[in-house]
XYZ file of C-alpha atoms in Angstrom:
179
model
C 81.777 83.087 156.035
C 80.777 80.844 153.197
C 80.850 81.009 149.386
C 84.658 80.650 149.070
C 84.519 78.732 145.818
C 86.184 81.392 143.717
C 89.919 80.784 143.206
C 90.648 84.445 143.498
C 88.973 84.771 146.904
C 91.812 83.967 149.179
C 90.457 84.659 152.636
C 89.415 86.893 155.449
C 90.356 87.453 159.008
C 89.270 87.187 161.701
C 87.218 84.175 160.661
C 85.345 84.014 163.949
C 85.176 85.862 167.189
C 83.041 87.361 169.941
C 81.967 90.970 170.339
C 80.717 92.852 173.353
C 77.669 95.131 172.963
C 78.452 98.254 170.952
C 81.791 96.700 169.950
C 82.998 96.422 166.318
C 85.811 94.693 164.451
C 87.347 95.278 161.072
C 87.433 92.227 158.778
C 90.343 92.160 156.325
C 89.525 90.425 153.028
C 92.489 89.217 150.909
C 92.125 88.657 147.204
C 94.440 87.096 144.694
C 94.102 88.524 141.123
C 96.935 86.647 139.509
C 95.841 85.336 136.109
C 92.424 87.042 136.140
C 91.354 88.644 132.878
C 90.082 92.227 132.694
C 86.483 92.523 133.977
C 84.170 92.894 136.989
C 84.268 90.349 139.807
C 81.786 89.804 142.639
C 81.346 87.458 145.583
C 79.255 87.354 148.747
C 80.813 87.212 152.143
C 78.355 85.749 154.620
C 78.437 86.340 158.428
C 76.441 84.177 160.855
C 75.845 85.072 164.364
C 73.584 84.409 167.353
C 71.897 87.809 166.885
C 68.213 86.957 166.824
C 67.358 90.004 164.633
C 70.231 89.556 162.138
C 71.502 85.952 162.234
C 72.862 86.127 158.650
C 74.382 89.224 157.091
C 75.715 89.201 153.487
C 78.389 91.627 152.392
C 79.098 91.896 148.677
C 82.792 91.972 147.715
C 83.267 93.389 144.161
C 86.201 94.834 142.265
C 87.240 95.544 138.700
C 90.449 94.611 136.952
C 91.925 96.499 134.010
C 93.411 93.826 131.796
C 96.737 94.148 130.114
C 97.512 92.811 126.680
C 100.900 91.103 126.311
C 102.524 90.208 122.982
C 104.725 87.163 122.302
C 106.045 85.950 118.933
C 107.397 82.669 117.726
C 109.973 82.372 116.437
C 111.869 85.384 117.841
C 114.047 85.433 114.774
C 113.022 84.344 111.228
C 115.650 82.580 109.107
C 114.771 81.391 105.619
C 118.184 79.792 105.313
C 119.810 79.189 101.911
C 117.425 79.564 98.998
C 118.533 78.147 95.626
C 115.853 79.309 93.305
C 113.940 82.650 92.855
C 110.554 81.106 93.886
C 108.894 82.871 96.868
C 109.393 81.132 100.201
C 106.961 81.385 103.025
C 107.609 81.115 106.835
C 104.970 81.445 109.582
C 105.281 83.983 112.415
C 102.931 83.188 115.335
C 101.724 86.165 117.358
C 100.282 85.322 120.731
C 98.388 87.268 123.419
C 99.669 86.082 126.769
C 98.039 88.988 128.602
C 94.706 89.594 130.249
C 93.084 91.933 127.671
C 92.415 91.989 123.971
C 95.648 92.437 121.928
C 95.320 94.681 118.880
C 98.122 94.558 116.289
C 97.862 97.810 114.372
C 100.771 97.521 112.027
C 103.361 95.081 110.788
C 106.170 96.656 108.736
C 109.144 95.039 107.061
C 112.115 97.282 106.228
C 113.546 95.229 103.301
C 111.450 94.878 100.148
C 112.485 91.290 99.468
C 110.453 90.321 102.607
C 106.704 90.874 102.888
C 103.720 89.801 105.109
C 100.099 89.101 104.512
C 99.107 91.699 107.133
C 96.318 93.926 105.728
C 94.422 95.454 108.725
C 94.265 95.439 112.469
C 94.457 92.005 114.042
C 92.447 91.402 117.173
C 93.884 88.523 119.212
C 91.897 87.299 122.198
C 93.180 86.487 125.643
C 95.492 83.468 125.521
C 94.929 83.154 121.777
C 97.313 83.196 118.759
C 97.219 84.096 115.055
C 99.631 83.321 112.272
C 101.171 85.839 109.878
C 102.802 84.616 106.714
C 106.184 86.209 105.932
C 107.308 85.817 102.308
C 110.857 86.015 100.893
C 110.924 86.860 97.184
C 114.545 87.224 96.031
C 115.282 89.490 93.037
C 119.098 89.128 92.926
C 121.750 86.918 94.553
C 123.031 87.767 97.997
C 122.494 87.723 101.706
C 119.383 89.672 102.880
C 118.594 90.964 106.355
C 115.806 93.017 107.681
C 113.492 93.645 110.579
C 109.782 92.955 111.011
C 108.368 95.691 113.290
C 105.041 94.997 115.016
C 103.012 97.771 116.626
C 100.301 96.949 119.068
C 98.442 98.091 122.122
C 100.788 95.950 124.248
C 103.642 98.383 123.721
C 103.283 102.152 124.287
C 105.390 104.068 121.805
C 107.553 101.036 121.063
C 107.486 98.254 118.578
C 108.472 94.670 118.819
C 111.253 93.933 116.322
C 111.935 90.484 114.835
C 115.089 90.014 112.745
C 114.636 88.234 109.432
C 117.275 86.933 107.065
C 117.860 84.750 103.942
C 120.586 83.925 101.480
C 119.776 83.561 97.854
C 122.492 81.782 95.790
C 122.768 79.587 92.817
C 123.140 75.848 93.301
C 126.709 74.523 92.789
C 127.555 73.337 89.287
C 129.661 70.297 88.857
C 131.512 69.652 85.539
C 132.976 66.333 84.836
C 135.139 65.491 81.846
C 136.042 62.006 80.893
C-alpha cells in the first residue's frame, strides 16, 4: 500500500502476503484520530499484485468525526485585589476552545451587581482559538465583595462553568501628623 502521508493513517496488516486461487484475506486498517477536528476524512489504500488483469486496486478509506467543543478559562479565579477609589476597574477573562468543534458561549452571568461583563450575545470561538471578555468591578460602598461568573456553552450539557470573582473596596489610610 502507498499514500501513507496522513498522520492519522497509522497502518494496515498484513502489509504483504501470498494468496492461493480463490483465497481471501482480511486487511485490518488502524487509524489514529487523536487531535483531529470534526469533519470528513478520506485516503486511498493501494494494493499492488502480480494479477495481470488487476495489478493495482485502490480502496478508499473514509470516516467522519464528530468534534467536541471544550472550554477553558484563564484565570480560573478573578481577583481585583484592594481597590482604593470608586473608579471602575477592569480585568480580562480569556475563554479558549481547546476542543475539536466550534465553541458557542450562550450566556455569561455574574451574580453580584458590583461586577459586570461586556458580554452581549453568543460568542463563537473557533477550534484552538480564544476570546477575551472584560470583567468590570464598580464599587458602590466599602467592603469585601465576592461573586461568581457563570458561563453557559455548548461544551457543557446542563452545567455551567463557574469562575469565582472577588474584590475589596476600602479607603486609603490617613496619616495625621502634629508637630
